[in-house]
Short mmCIF file of C-alpha atoms in Angstrom, two decimals:
data_model
loop_
_atom_site.label_atom_id
_atom_site.label_comp_id
_atom_site.label_asym_id
_atom_site.label_seq_id
_atom_site.Cartn_x
_atom_site.Cartn_y
_atom_site.Cartn_z
CA ALA A 8 28.15 17.08 125.97
CA GLN A 9 31.07 18.31 128.00
CA SER A 10 33.82 20.65 126.83
CA VAL A 11 36.22 23.25 128.18
CA THR A 12 37.61 26.41 126.67
CA GLN A 13 40.86 27.92 127.83
CA LEU A 14 41.19 31.56 126.88
CA GLY A 15 44.75 32.54 126.11
CA SER A 16 47.13 29.95 124.77
CA HIS A 17 50.06 31.91 126.21
CA VAL A 18 50.20 33.94 129.42
CA SER A 19 53.23 35.83 130.68
CA VAL A 20 53.55 37.22 134.19
CA SER A 21 56.37 38.73 136.17
CA GLU A 22 57.80 36.81 139.07
CA GLY A 23 55.76 37.67 142.15
CA ALA A 24 52.72 38.79 140.16
CA LEU A 25 49.25 37.28 140.21
CA VAL A 26 48.68 34.28 137.95
CA LEU A 27 45.23 33.96 136.36
CA LEU A 28 44.53 31.20 133.87
CA ARG A 29 41.02 31.08 132.49
CA CYS A 30 38.81 28.09 131.92
CA ASN A 31 35.15 28.00 130.93
CA TYR A 32 33.21 24.78 130.76
CA SER A 33 30.14 23.46 129.08
CA SER A 34 28.33 20.61 130.71
CA SER A 35 24.84 19.18 130.56
CA VAL A 36 25.21 17.75 134.06
CA PRO A 37 26.89 19.05 137.23
CA PRO A 38 30.53 19.01 136.23
CA TYR A 39 33.65 17.56 137.71
CA LEU A 40 36.49 19.93 136.91
CA PHE A 41 40.24 19.56 137.06
CA TRP A 42 43.41 21.49 136.48
CA TYR A 43 46.55 19.68 135.43
CA VAL A 44 50.09 20.98 134.97
CA GLN A 45 52.61 19.64 132.48
CA TYR A 46 56.29 20.41 132.89
CA PRO A 47 58.57 19.91 129.89
CA ASN A 48 59.03 16.27 128.91
CA GLN A 49 56.73 15.09 131.68
CA GLY A 50 53.20 13.80 132.03
CA LEU A 51 50.20 15.64 133.36
CA GLN A 52 50.16 16.19 137.11
CA LEU A 53 46.95 16.91 138.97
CA LEU A 54 46.90 20.39 140.52
CA LEU A 55 43.39 20.39 141.94
CA LYS A 56 39.85 19.16 141.37
CA TYR A 57 36.30 20.34 141.93
CA THR A 58 33.73 17.70 142.74
CA SER A 59 30.74 19.70 144.03
CA ALA A 60 31.99 20.34 147.54
CA ALA A 61 33.50 23.77 148.33
CA THR A 62 33.47 26.17 145.39
CA LEU A 63 36.96 27.45 146.21
CA VAL A 64 39.39 24.61 145.75
CA LYS A 65 42.97 24.69 146.96
CA GLY A 66 45.61 22.66 145.18
CA ILE A 67 49.29 21.99 145.25
CA ASN A 68 52.04 24.59 144.81
CA GLY A 69 49.86 27.44 146.09
CA PHE A 70 47.31 27.26 143.27
CA GLU A 71 43.59 27.52 143.77
CA ALA A 72 40.52 27.69 141.58
CA GLU A 73 37.00 28.93 142.09
CA PHE A 74 33.96 27.24 140.61
CA LYS A 75 31.40 29.81 139.47
CA LYS A 76 28.28 28.17 138.16
CA SER A 77 26.70 31.45 137.02
CA GLU A 78 29.73 32.15 134.83
CA THR A 79 30.44 28.48 133.95
CA SER A 80 34.03 29.19 134.89
CA PHE A 81 36.80 27.47 136.81
CA HIS A 82 39.69 29.89 136.63
CA LEU A 83 43.07 28.98 138.15
CA THR A 84 44.91 31.54 140.27
CA LYS A 85 48.06 31.90 142.30
CA PRO A 86 48.78 35.10 144.24
CA SER A 87 52.50 35.23 143.51
CA ALA A 88 54.16 33.58 140.53
CA HIS A 89 57.40 31.69 140.94
CA MET A 90 59.87 30.82 138.23
CA SER A 91 59.15 27.15 138.81
CA ASP A 92 55.50 27.72 137.81
CA ALA A 93 56.47 28.01 134.15
CA ALA A 94 54.67 25.11 132.47
CA GLU A 95 51.66 24.14 130.39
CA TYR A 96 48.33 24.13 132.23
CA PHE A 97 45.31 22.12 131.16
CA CYS A 98 41.75 22.45 132.35
CA ALA A 99 39.56 19.36 132.06
CA VAL A 100 35.95 18.38 132.66
CA SER A 101 34.76 14.85 133.18
CA ASP A 102 31.36 13.32 132.63
CA PRO A 103 29.63 10.86 134.99
CA GLY A 104 31.33 8.03 133.09
CA ASN A 105 34.70 9.58 133.96
CA GLN A 106 35.44 10.47 130.35
CA PHE A 107 37.79 13.45 130.38
CA TYR A 108 37.69 16.38 127.99
CA PHE A 109 40.79 18.57 127.98
CA GLY A 110 41.20 22.18 126.98
CA THR A 111 43.83 23.23 124.50
CA GLY A 112 46.17 24.31 127.27
CA THR A 113 47.76 27.57 128.41
CA SER A 114 51.50 28.00 128.41
CA LEU A 115 52.61 30.07 131.39
CA THR A 116 55.85 32.05 131.16
CA VAL A 117 57.26 33.69 134.29
CA ILE A 118 59.52 36.67 133.67
CA PRO A 119 62.26 37.29 136.23
CA GLU B 29 52.52 7.65 146.20
CA PRO B 30 51.56 5.08 143.54
CA GLU B 31 52.44 6.07 139.98
CA VAL B 32 51.58 5.15 136.45
CA THR B 33 54.74 3.99 134.69
CA GLN B 34 55.33 3.88 130.97
CA THR B 35 58.02 2.19 128.93
CA PRO B 36 59.98 2.97 126.91
CA SER B 37 60.42 6.69 127.44
CA HIS B 38 61.44 7.10 123.81
CA GLN B 39 60.74 4.77 120.89
CA VAL B 40 62.15 5.26 117.41
CA THR B 41 60.56 3.14 114.69
CA GLN B 42 60.65 2.90 110.92
CA MET B 43 57.44 3.81 109.11
CA GLY B 44 55.30 0.75 108.50
CA GLN B 45 56.62 -1.13 111.51
CA GLU B 46 54.53 -2.24 114.44
CA VAL B 47 55.10 -0.64 117.82
CA ILE B 48 53.86 -1.54 121.27
CA LEU B 49 53.77 1.02 124.04
CA ARG B 50 53.58 -0.29 127.56
CA CYS B 51 51.98 1.03 130.70
CA VAL B 52 51.63 -0.18 134.25
CA PRO B 53 48.61 1.56 135.78
CA ILE B 54 48.13 2.14 139.49
CA SER B 55 47.37 -1.26 140.93
CA ASN B 56 43.88 -0.75 142.35
CA HIS B 57 42.61 1.33 139.45
CA LEU B 58 39.95 -0.04 137.16
CA TYR B 59 39.83 2.40 134.25
CA PHE B 60 42.66 2.86 131.80
CA TYR B 61 43.23 5.41 129.08
CA TRP B 62 45.57 6.33 126.26
CA TYR B 63 46.08 9.88 125.06
CA ARG B 64 48.21 11.40 122.33
CA GLN B 65 49.92 14.77 122.22
CA ILE B 66 51.47 15.88 118.98
CA LEU B 67 54.33 18.33 119.56
CA GLY B 68 52.96 21.72 120.53
CA GLN B 69 49.34 20.63 120.43
CA LYS B 70 46.70 19.66 122.94
CA VAL B 71 46.24 16.34 124.65
CA GLU B 72 43.92 14.18 122.54
CA PHE B 73 41.89 11.27 123.86
CA LEU B 74 42.43 7.96 122.10
CA VAL B 75 40.69 5.22 124.05
CA SER B 76 39.35 4.17 127.42
CA PHE B 77 39.31 0.61 128.70
CA TYR B 78 37.34 -1.02 131.49
CA ASN B 79 36.54 -4.58 132.43
CA ASN B 80 38.77 -5.93 129.67
CA GLU B 81 37.08 -4.09 126.87
CA ILE B 82 37.12 -0.74 125.16
CA SER B 83 34.50 1.58 126.64
CA GLU B 84 35.10 4.64 124.46
CA LYS B 85 37.34 5.51 121.55
CA SER B 86 37.95 8.60 119.48
CA GLU B 87 38.10 9.04 115.72
CA ILE B 88 41.88 8.89 115.96
CA PHE B 89 41.71 5.32 117.26
CA ASP B 90 41.25 3.58 113.92
CA ASP B 91 41.90 -0.01 112.90
CA GLN B 92 45.66 0.52 113.13
CA PHE B 93 45.37 0.87 116.90
CA SER B 94 44.59 -1.75 119.49
CA VAL B 95 44.80 -2.01 123.26
CA GLU B 96 45.25 -4.98 125.49
CA ARG B 97 45.58 -5.85 129.14
CA PRO B 98 47.57 -9.05 128.75
CA ASP B 99 47.95 -9.70 132.45
CA GLY B 100 46.90 -8.16 135.74
CA SER B 101 49.32 -5.28 135.59
CA ASN B 102 50.19 -4.18 132.06
CA PHE B 103 48.11 -2.11 129.64
CA THR B 104 49.47 -1.84 126.11
CA LEU B 105 48.81 0.25 123.03
CA LYS B 106 49.75 -1.30 119.70
CA ILE B 107 50.06 0.55 116.43
CA ARG B 108 50.11 -2.03 113.64
CA SER B 109 51.67 -0.13 110.76
CA THR B 110 53.06 3.18 111.88
CA LYS B 111 52.79 6.35 109.81
CA LEU B 112 54.82 9.52 110.03
CA GLU B 113 51.87 11.32 111.57
CA ASP B 114 51.85 8.87 114.48
CA SER B 115 54.89 10.68 115.85
CA ALA B 116 53.78 12.12 119.18
CA MET B 117 53.91 11.72 122.93
CA TYR B 118 51.61 8.96 124.10
CA PHE B 119 50.31 9.13 127.64
CA CYS B 120 48.73 6.37 129.63
CA ALA B 121 46.40 7.23 132.49
CA SER B 122 44.38 5.32 135.04
CA SER B 123 41.66 6.12 137.52
CA ALA B 124 39.73 4.45 140.27
CA GLY B 125 36.71 5.05 138.09
CA GLN B 126 34.09 6.58 140.30
CA ALA B 127 32.63 9.80 138.96
CA GLY B 128 34.82 12.73 139.85
CA GLN B 129 37.95 10.70 140.40
CA PRO B 130 41.03 12.21 138.74
CA GLN B 131 43.03 10.42 136.12
CA HIS B 132 46.66 9.79 136.98
CA PHE B 133 49.10 10.09 134.12
CA GLY B 134 52.41 8.49 133.31
CA ASP B 135 55.34 10.49 132.01
CA GLY B 136 54.65 9.38 128.45
CA THR B 137 56.42 7.63 125.62
CA ARG B 138 57.84 9.78 122.88
CA LEU B 139 57.24 7.94 119.61
CA SER B 140 59.34 9.03 116.65
CA ILE B 141 58.52 7.55 113.25
CA LEU B 142 61.26 7.76 110.63
#
């Protein structure tokens, strides 16, 4: 069975600081992993995806994530936070049948 | 870029009434999904739909819920007799379906049950 765990329901960073949002997965098969962002009153927007190609995946808005099989992790990072990055971030894993399993989300606050 | 569109953006309904939430998935996608997000909580899977039938459903998706693809473009979620606890954001998503393909989400319908 597939699942994801997001450590830290709330993360606060200063503007310009490193953003690190954690995601660990559990999967009985090679996983497909995704990060989505949700701005207030909007749907989920795909940030990036890992589908067994390069382990370092670059996404939109300067975000990237690294797949580490040995740690079963897929943490999301951005070198320098911007005020517009404040949002809810969801990690997800999908199974071969394309069933998605979402984490509980991490709310990112950016402090000016 | 193609989008998933949902209507209405906000639906207010009296408890016990039927409600239909509408979605237009991306046109060449084959898999369709409904999710629910209660205020301040995580996104919860309700149902997936492929080839004109339900392929998976969660415990939340009980007999009060149904889905339909009445024509070639719309995908609807019906709640037969709404309860207060049905108040939530409902998101529709679609995907091309192959393993590893992302799901594309609409902006959601906010359902408020009075």
